[in-house]
Coordinates of C-alpha atoms (C1' of nucleotides) in Angstrom, one line a residue:
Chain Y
X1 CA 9.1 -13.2 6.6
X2 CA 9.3 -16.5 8.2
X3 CA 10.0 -19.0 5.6
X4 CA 13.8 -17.8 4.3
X5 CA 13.6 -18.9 0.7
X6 CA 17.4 -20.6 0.5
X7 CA 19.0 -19.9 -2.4
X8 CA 19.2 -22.4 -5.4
X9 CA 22.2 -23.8 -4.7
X10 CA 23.9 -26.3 -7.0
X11 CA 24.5 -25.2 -11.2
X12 CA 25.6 -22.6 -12.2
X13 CA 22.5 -20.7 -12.6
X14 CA 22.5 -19.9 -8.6
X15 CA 19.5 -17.7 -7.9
X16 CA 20.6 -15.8 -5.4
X17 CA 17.3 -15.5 -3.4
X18 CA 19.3 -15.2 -0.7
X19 CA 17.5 -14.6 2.5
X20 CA 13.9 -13.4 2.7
X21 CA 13.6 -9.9 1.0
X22 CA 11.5 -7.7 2.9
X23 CA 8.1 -7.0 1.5
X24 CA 8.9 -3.4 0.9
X25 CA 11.9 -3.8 -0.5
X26 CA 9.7 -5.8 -3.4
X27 CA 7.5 -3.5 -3.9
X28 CA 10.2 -0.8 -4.8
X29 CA 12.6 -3.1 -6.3
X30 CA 9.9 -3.1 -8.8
X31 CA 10.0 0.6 -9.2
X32 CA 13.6 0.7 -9.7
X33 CA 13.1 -1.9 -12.9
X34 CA 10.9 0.7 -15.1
X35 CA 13.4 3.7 -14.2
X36 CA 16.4 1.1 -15.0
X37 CA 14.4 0.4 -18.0
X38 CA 13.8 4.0 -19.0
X39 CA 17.5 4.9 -18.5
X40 CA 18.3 2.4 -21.1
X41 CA 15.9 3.6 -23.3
X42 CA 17.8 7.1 -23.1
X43 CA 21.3 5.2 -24.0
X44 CA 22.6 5.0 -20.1
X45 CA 25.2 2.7 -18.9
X46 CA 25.6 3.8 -15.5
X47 CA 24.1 4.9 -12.5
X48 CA 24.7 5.8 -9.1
X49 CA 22.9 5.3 -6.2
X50 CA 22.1 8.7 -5.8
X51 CA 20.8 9.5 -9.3
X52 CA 18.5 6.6 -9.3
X53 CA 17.2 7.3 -5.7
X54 CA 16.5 10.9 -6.8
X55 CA 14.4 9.3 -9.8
X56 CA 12.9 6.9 -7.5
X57 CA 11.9 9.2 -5.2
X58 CA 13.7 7.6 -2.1
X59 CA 16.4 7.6 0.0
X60 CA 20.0 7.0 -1.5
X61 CA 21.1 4.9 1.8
X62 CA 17.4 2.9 1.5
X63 CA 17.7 2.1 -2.6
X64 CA 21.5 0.8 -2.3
X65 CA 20.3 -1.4 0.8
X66 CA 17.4 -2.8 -1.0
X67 CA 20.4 -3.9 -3.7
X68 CA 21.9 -5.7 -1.8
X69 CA 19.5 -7.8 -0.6
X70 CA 19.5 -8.9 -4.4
X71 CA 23.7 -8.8 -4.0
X72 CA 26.5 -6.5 -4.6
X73 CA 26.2 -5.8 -8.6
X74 CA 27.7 -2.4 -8.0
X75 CA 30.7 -0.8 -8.8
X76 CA 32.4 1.4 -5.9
X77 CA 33.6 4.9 -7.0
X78 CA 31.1 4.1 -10.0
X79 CA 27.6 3.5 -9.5
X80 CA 25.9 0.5 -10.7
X81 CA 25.9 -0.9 -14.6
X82 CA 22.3 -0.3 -15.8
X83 CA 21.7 -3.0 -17.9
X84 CA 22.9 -5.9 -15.5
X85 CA 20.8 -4.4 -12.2
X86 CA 17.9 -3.9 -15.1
X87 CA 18.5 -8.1 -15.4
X88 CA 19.0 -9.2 -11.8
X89 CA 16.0 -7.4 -10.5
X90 CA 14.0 -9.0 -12.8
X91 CA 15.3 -12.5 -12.0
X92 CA 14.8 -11.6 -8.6
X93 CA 11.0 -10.8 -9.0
X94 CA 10.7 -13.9 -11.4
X95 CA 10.2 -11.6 -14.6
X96 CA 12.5 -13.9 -16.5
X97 CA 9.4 -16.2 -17.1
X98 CA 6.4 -15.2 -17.9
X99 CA 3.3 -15.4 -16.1
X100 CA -0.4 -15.8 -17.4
X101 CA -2.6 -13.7 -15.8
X102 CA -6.7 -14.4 -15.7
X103 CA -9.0 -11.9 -15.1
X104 CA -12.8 -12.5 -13.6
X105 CA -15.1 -9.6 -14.1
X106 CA -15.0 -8.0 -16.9
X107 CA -17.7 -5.0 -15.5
X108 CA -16.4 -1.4 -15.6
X109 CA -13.0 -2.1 -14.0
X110 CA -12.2 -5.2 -15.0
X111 CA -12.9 -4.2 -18.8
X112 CA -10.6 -1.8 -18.1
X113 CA -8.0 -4.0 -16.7
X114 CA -8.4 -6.3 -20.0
X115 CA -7.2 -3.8 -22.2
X116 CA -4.6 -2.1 -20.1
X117 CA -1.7 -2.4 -22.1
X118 CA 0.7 -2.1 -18.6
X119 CA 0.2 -5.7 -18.0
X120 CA 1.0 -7.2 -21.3
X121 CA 3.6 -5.3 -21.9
X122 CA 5.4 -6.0 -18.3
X123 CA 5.5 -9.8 -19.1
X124 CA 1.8 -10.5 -17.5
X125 CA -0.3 -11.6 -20.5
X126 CA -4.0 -11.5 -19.9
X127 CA -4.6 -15.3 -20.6
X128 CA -8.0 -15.6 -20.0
X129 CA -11.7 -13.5 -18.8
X130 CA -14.5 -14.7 -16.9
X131 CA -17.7 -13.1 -16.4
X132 CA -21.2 -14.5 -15.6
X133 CA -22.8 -11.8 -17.4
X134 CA -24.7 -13.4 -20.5
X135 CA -24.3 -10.0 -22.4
X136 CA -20.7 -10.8 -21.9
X137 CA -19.8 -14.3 -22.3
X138 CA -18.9 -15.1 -25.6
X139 CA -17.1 -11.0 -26.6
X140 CA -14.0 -10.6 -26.9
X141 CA -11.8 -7.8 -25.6
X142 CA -8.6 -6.9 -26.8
X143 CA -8.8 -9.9 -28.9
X144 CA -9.4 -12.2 -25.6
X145 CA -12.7 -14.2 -25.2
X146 CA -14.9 -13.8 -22.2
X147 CA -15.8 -16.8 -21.0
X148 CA -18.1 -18.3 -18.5
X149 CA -17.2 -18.4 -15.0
X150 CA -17.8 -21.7 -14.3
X151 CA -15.1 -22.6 -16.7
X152 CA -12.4 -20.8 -14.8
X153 CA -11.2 -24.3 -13.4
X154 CA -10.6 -26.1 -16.6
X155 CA -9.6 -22.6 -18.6
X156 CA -6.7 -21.6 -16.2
X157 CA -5.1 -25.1 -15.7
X158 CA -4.7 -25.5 -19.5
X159 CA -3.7 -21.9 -19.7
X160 CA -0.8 -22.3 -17.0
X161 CA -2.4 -19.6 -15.1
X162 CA -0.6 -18.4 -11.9
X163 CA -2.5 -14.9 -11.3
X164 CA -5.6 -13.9 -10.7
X165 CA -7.3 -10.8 -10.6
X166 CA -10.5 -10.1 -9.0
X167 CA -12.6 -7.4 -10.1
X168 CA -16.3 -8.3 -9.5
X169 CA -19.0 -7.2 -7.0
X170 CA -18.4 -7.7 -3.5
X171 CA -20.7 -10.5 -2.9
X172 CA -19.5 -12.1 -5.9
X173 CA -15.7 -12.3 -5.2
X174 CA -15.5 -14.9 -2.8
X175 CA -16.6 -17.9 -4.6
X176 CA -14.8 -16.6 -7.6
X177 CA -12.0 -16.9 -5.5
X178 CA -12.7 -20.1 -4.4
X179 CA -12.6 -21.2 -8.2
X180 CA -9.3 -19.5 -8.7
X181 CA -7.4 -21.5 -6.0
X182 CA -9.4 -25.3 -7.2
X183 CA -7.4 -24.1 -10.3
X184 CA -4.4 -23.9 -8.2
X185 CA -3.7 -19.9 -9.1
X186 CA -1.2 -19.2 -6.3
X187 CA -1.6 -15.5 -6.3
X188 CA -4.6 -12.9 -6.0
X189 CA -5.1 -9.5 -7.2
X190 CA -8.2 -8.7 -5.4
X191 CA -10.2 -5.3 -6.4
X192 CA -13.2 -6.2 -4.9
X193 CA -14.3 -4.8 -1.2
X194 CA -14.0 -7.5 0.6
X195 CA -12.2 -9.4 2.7
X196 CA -10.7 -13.2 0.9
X197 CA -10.7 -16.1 3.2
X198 CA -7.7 -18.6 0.8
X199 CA -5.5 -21.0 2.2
X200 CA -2.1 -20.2 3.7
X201 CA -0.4 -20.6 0.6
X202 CA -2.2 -18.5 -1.5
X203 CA -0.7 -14.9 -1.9
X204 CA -3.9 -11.8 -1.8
X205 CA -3.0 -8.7 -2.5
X206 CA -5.8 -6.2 -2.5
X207 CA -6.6 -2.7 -3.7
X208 CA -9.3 -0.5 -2.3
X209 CA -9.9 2.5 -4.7
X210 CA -12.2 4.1 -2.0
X211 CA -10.0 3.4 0.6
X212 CA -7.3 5.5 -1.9
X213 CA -9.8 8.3 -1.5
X214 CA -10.7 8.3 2.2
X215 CA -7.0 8.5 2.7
X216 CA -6.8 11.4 0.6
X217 CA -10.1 12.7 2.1
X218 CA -8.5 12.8 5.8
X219 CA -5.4 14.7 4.9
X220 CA -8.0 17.6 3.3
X221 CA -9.6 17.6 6.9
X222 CA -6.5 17.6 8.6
X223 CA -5.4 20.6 6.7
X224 CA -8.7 22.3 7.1
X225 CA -8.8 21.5 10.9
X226 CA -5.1 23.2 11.0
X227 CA -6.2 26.2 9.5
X228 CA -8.9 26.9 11.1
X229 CA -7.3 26.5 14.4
X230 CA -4.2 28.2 13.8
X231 CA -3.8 28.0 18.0
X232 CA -0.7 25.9 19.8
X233 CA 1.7 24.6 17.6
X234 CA 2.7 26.6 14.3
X235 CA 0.2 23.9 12.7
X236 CA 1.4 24.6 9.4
X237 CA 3.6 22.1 9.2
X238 CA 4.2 20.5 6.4
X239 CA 3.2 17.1 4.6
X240 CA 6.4 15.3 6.1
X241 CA 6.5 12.9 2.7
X242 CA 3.8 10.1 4.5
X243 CA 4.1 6.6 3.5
X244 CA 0.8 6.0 2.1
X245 CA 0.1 2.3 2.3
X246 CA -3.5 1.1 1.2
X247 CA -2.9 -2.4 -0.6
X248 CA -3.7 -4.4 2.6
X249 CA -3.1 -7.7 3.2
X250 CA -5.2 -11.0 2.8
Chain M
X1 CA 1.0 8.9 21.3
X2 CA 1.9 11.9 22.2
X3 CA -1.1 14.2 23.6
X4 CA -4.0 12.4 24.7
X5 CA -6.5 13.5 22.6
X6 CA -7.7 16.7 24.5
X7 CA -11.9 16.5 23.8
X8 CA -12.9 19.3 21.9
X9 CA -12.0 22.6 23.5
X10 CA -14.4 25.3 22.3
X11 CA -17.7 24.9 20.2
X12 CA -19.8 22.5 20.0
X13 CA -18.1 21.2 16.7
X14 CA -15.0 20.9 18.0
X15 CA -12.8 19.1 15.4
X16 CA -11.6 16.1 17.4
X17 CA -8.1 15.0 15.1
X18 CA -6.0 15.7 18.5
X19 CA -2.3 14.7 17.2
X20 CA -1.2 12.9 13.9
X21 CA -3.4 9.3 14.0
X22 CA -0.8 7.2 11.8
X23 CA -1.0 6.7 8.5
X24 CA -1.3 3.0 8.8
X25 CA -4.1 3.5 10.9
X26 CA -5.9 6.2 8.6
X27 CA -5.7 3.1 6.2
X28 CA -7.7 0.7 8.0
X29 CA -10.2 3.0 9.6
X30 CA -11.9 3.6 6.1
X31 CA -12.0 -0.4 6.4
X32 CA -13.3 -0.7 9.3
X33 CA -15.9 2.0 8.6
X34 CA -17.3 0.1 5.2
X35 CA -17.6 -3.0 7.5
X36 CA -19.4 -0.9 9.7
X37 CA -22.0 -0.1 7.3
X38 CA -22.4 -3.5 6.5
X39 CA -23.3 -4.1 9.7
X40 CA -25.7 -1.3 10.5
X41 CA -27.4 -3.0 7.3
X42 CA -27.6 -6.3 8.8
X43 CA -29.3 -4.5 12.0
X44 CA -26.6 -4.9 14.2
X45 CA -26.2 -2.7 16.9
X46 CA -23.2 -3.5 18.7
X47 CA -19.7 -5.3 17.3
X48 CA -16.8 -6.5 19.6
X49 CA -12.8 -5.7 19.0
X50 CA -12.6 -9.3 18.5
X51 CA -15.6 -9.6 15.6
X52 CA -15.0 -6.2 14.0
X53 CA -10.9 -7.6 13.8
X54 CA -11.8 -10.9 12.6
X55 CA -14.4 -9.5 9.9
X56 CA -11.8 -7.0 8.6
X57 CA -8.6 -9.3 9.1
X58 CA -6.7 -7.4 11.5
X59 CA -6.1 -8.5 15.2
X60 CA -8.2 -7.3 18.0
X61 CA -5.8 -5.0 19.8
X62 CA -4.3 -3.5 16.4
X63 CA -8.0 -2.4 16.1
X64 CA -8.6 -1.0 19.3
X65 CA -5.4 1.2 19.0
X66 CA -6.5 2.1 16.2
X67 CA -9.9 3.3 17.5
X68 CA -8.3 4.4 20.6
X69 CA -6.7 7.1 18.3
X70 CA -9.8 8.6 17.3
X71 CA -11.2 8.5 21.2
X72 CA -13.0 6.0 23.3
X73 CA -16.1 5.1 21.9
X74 CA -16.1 1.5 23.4
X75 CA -18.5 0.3 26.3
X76 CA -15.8 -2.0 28.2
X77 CA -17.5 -5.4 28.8
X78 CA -20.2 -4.5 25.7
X79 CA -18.0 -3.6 22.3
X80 CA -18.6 -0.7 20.1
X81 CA -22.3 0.9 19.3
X82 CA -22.4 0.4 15.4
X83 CA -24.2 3.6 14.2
X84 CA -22.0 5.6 16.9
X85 CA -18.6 4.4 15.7
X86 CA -19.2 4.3 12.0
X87 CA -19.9 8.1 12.7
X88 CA -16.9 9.0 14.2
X89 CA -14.9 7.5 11.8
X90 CA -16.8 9.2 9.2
X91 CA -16.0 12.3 11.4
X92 CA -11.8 11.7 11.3
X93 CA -11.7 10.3 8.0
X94 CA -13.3 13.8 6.9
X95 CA -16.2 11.8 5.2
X96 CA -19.0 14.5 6.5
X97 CA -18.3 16.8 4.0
X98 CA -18.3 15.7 0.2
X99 CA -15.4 16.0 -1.6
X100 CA -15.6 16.6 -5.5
X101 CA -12.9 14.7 -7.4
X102 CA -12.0 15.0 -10.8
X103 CA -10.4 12.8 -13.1
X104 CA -8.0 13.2 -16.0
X105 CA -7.7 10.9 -18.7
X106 CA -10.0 9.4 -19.6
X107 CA -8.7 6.5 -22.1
X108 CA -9.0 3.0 -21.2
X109 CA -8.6 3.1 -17.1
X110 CA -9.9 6.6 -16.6
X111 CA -13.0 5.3 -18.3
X112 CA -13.7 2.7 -15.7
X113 CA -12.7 5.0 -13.2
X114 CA -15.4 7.7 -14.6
X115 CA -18.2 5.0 -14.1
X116 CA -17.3 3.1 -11.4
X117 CA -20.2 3.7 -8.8
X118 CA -17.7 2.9 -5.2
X119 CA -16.9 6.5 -5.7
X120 CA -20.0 9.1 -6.0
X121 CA -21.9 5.8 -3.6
X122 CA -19.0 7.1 -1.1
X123 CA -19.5 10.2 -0.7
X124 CA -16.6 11.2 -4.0
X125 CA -18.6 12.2 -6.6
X126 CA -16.5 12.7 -10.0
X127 CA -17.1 16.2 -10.4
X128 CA -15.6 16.8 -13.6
X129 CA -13.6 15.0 -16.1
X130 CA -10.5 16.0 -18.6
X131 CA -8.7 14.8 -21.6
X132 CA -6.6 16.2 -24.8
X133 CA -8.4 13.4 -27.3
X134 CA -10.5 15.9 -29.2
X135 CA -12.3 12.6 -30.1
X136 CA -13.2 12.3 -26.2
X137 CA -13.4 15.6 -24.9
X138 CA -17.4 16.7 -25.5
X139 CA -18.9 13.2 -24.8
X140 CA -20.2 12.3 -21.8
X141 CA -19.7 9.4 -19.4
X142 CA -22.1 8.8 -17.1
X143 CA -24.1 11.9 -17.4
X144 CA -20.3 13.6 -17.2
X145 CA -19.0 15.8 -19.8
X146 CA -15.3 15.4 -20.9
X147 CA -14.0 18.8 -21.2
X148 CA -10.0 19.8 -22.1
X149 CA -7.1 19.3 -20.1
X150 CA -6.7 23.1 -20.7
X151 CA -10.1 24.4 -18.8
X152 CA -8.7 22.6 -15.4
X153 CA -7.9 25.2 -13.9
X154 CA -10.9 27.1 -14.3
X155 CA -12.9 23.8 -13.9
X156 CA -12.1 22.7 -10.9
X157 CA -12.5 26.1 -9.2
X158 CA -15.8 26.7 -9.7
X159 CA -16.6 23.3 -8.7
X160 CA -14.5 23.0 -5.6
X161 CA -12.6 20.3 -6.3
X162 CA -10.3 19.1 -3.7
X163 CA -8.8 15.9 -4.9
X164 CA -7.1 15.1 -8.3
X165 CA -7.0 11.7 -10.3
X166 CA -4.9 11.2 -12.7
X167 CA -5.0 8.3 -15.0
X168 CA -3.2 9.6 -18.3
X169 CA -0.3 7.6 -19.9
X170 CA 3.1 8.5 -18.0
X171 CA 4.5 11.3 -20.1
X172 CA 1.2 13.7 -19.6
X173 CA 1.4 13.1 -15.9
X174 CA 3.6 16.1 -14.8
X175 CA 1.9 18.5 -16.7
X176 CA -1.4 17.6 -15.6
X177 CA -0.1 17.6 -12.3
X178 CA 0.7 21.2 -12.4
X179 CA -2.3 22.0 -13.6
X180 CA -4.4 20.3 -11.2
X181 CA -2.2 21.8 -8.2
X182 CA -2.5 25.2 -9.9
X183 CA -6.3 24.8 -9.9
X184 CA -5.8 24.5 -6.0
X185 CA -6.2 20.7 -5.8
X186 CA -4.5 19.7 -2.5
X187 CA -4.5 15.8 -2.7
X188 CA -3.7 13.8 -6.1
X189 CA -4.4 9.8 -6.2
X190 CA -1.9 8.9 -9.5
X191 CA -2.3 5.8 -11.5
X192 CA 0.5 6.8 -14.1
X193 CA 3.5 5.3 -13.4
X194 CA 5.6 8.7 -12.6
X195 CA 7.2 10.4 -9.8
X196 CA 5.2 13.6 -9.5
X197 CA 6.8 16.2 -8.5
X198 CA 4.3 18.6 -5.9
X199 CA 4.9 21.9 -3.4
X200 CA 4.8 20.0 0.0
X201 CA 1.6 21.0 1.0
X202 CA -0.1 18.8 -2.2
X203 CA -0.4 14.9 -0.7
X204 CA 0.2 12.4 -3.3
X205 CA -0.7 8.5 -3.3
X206 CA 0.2 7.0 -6.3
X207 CA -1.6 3.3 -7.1
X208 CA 0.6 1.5 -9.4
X209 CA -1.1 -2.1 -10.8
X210 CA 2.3 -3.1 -12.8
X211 CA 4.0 -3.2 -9.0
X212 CA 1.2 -4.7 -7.7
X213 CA 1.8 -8.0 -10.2
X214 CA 5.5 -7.6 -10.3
X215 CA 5.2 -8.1 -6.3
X216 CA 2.8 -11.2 -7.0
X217 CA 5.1 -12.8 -9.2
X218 CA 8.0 -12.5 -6.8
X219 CA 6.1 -14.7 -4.6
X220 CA 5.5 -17.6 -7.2
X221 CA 9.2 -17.4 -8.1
X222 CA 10.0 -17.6 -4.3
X223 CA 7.9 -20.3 -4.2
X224 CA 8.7 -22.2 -6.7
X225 CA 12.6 -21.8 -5.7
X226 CA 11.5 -23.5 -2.2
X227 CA 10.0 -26.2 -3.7
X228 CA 13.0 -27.0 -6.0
X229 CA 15.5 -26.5 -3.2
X230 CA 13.5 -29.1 -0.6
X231 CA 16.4 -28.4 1.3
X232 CA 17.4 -27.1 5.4
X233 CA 14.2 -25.7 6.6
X234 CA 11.0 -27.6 6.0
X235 CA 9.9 -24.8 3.4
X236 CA 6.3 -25.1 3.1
X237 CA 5.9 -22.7 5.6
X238 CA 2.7 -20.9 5.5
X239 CA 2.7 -17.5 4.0
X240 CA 2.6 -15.5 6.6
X241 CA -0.3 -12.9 5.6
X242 CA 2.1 -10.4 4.8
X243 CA 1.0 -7.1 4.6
X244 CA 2.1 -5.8 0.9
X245 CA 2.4 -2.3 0.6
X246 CA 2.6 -0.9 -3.0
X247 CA 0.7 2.7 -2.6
X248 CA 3.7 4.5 -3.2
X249 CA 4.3 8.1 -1.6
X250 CA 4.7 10.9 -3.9
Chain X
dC1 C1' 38.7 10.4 -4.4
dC2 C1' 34.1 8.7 -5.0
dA3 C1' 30.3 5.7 -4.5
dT4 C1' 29.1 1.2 -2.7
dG5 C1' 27.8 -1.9 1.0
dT6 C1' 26.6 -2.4 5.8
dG7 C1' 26.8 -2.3 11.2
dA8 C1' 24.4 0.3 14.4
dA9 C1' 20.9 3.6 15.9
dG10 C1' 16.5 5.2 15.7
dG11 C1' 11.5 5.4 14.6
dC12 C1' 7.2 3.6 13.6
dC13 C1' 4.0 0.1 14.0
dT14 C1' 2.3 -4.3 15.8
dT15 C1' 1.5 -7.4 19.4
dC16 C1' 1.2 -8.7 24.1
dA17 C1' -0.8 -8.6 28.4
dC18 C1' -3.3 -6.7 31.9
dA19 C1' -5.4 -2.9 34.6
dG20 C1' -9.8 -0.6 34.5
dC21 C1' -14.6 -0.2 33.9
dC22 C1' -19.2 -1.6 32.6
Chain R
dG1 C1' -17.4 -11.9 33.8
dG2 C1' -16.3 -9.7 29.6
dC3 C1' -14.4 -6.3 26.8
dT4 C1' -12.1 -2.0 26.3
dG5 C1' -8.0 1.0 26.5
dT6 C1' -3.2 1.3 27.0
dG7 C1' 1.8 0.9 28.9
dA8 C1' 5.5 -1.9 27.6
dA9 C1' 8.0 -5.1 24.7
dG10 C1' 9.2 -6.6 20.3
dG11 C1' 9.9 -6.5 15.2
dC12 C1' 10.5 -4.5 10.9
dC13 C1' 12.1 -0.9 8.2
dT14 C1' 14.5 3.4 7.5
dT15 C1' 18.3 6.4 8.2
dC16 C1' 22.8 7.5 9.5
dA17 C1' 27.6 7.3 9.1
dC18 C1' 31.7 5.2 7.8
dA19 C1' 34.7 1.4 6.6
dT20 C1' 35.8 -0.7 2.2
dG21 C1' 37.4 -1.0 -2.3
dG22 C1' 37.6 0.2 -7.4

DNA sequence: CCATGTGAAGGCCTTCACAGCC
DNA sequence: GGCTGTGAAGGCCTTCACATGG
């Protein structure tokens, strides 16, 4: 939001970058790439703004305004060609290299995560596992080696890691943390409760399953409380379509 | 802000919930309550705006709005009483009653969903678990049984479920869906990477961890285009903790 | 004609700044 | 004196509506 990425200018290879791309139109820009994708699959060449929004789930107007912060590949009277959008939104999220993901905590989550097959197949290799867990140094998962902790350093600088995840105990995840950024990993996928102090120019991004849930949880009371006091306003109105947000910042 | 709250008109229960507390703000009260139990364990008493913000990485008056949505439970020139406010918050967030959850699919992130203790330790407790694998349905997992994706209905009935996880591969999604809101499920947290399509009165929150990555590596790509292009604006400006936003609505 | 691209309006949320109360 | 609670201002994002162009 500050910070207006200006775009790469000379050759001919001009990333268009623009200006800064607002954070939620990243998020769905995302979204748009796996229907693009999936409507390839199924032989299309073309789609409108409309069609794709529908699929989406969002507004026509929002989708072909989040497009053209990436720039005008659409065709008026048309609709947009599916296999070009497909390859400028991934240039714009920097899909076109791949990036090597390292995982630390390889508990009941983080195994999980290890062998999710959504990563690896979306251009995010899991390059390396870290645990501190003597059961668990030394296995492999999914064909990856779990290795110590205090190796992340060395590991993820020969392994060109950018990303971390986080999935360890709370009390844990801080100085794992600390490790990830002396190995100069720029971004943080943090599933652990807790709150990461990183310099400025690391990125955190953190999900709270139980926050997910106590979300959920109030919109069961507000429903209850509705019903049961059916006084004032017609209280039975509906869900108007909220716009759940629980992946909080730093 | 419409409405100030109006205290609890008849009864000595009277469900506070005055008028629609924002989503956003829903969000951060289940962070602020964890914190808030952190600090009832550490024997605190009383917190400040300012330390309860600064512990939870959200600034002081964001927080008191926030609180000031759920009443005034602050002593001005004191802070907040811990036990006091981490029961109110309970109160909104619909956390006094337990809410039994059940989960289908239980391949590789279903499994670490099944075990993972931040749920039944928060008052969610996985009350029944589903899948179509014949080679899954029958064991247990964590003292659960994995019954078939065809019994949900019945299932979840006659153990009140009230909210739905689903973490099957993409395709089941849908039907599942149906099933679960058939069953009477009113609230659905979905890890598969579909739009689900739900009566208005079901809430959905989809958590979606290929997004979540694909958001990441925008910001090393946009960082690594600054650095290349050292041109106009100094471009090492900090990241300015952005608040991502990747928990989709329906 | 039909669908994109976009200025302008509107809404929600955040932040400021200070009055009010302990 | 210190901290809460909140009107007001500001910013970001969404939505509308239409000019633009294939």
């Amino acid at each position: 939001m500050t910070l207006p990425p200006q775009a790469g200018p000379s050759g001919a290879a001009a990333a268009k970058l623009a200006r800064s791309i607002p954070e939620a139109t990243v998020a769905r820009l995302a979204v748009y790439l796996r229907m693009l994708g999936e409507l390839a699959e199924q032989g299309a060449e073309t789609v409108s703004s409309e069609e794709l929004a529908t699929a989406t789930g969002v507004n026509s107007a929002k989708l072909r305004k989040d497009l053209s912060y990436i720039g005008s590949y659409g065709i008026r009277g048309v609709g947009y060609e599916v296999a070009a959008l497909h390859h400028q939104i991934e240039r714009t999220l920097g899909l076109d290299h791949q990036q090597a993901v390292a995982l630390v905590g390889v508990g009941n989550l983080g195994h999980a995560l290890a062998g999710y097959s959504g990563f690896g197949g979306r251009g995010f290799p899991v390059a390396a596992l870290f645990d501190v867990d003597p059961d668990l140094v030394g296995i492999h998962i999914n064909g990856i080696l779990v290795e110590h902790v205090r190796d992340i350093a060395r590991v993820c600088a020969e392994r060109g890691v950018t990303i971390g995840m986080i999935a360890t105990p709370g009390p844990a995840a801080q100085a794992v943390c600390d490790q990830l950024v002396r190995a100069g990993v720029e971004c943080i996928l943090n599933f652990a409760p807790v709150l990461l102090q990183v310099p400025e120019q690391v990125e955190v991004r953190k999900v709270d399953l139980a926050v997910e849930l106590q979300v959920l949880a109030f919109h069961v009371a507000r429903r209850r409380a509705a019903e049961a006091a059916p006084g004032a306003n017609g209280a039975h109105g509906p869900v108007p379509a909220t716009n759940g947000s629980a992946v909080l910042p730093r």
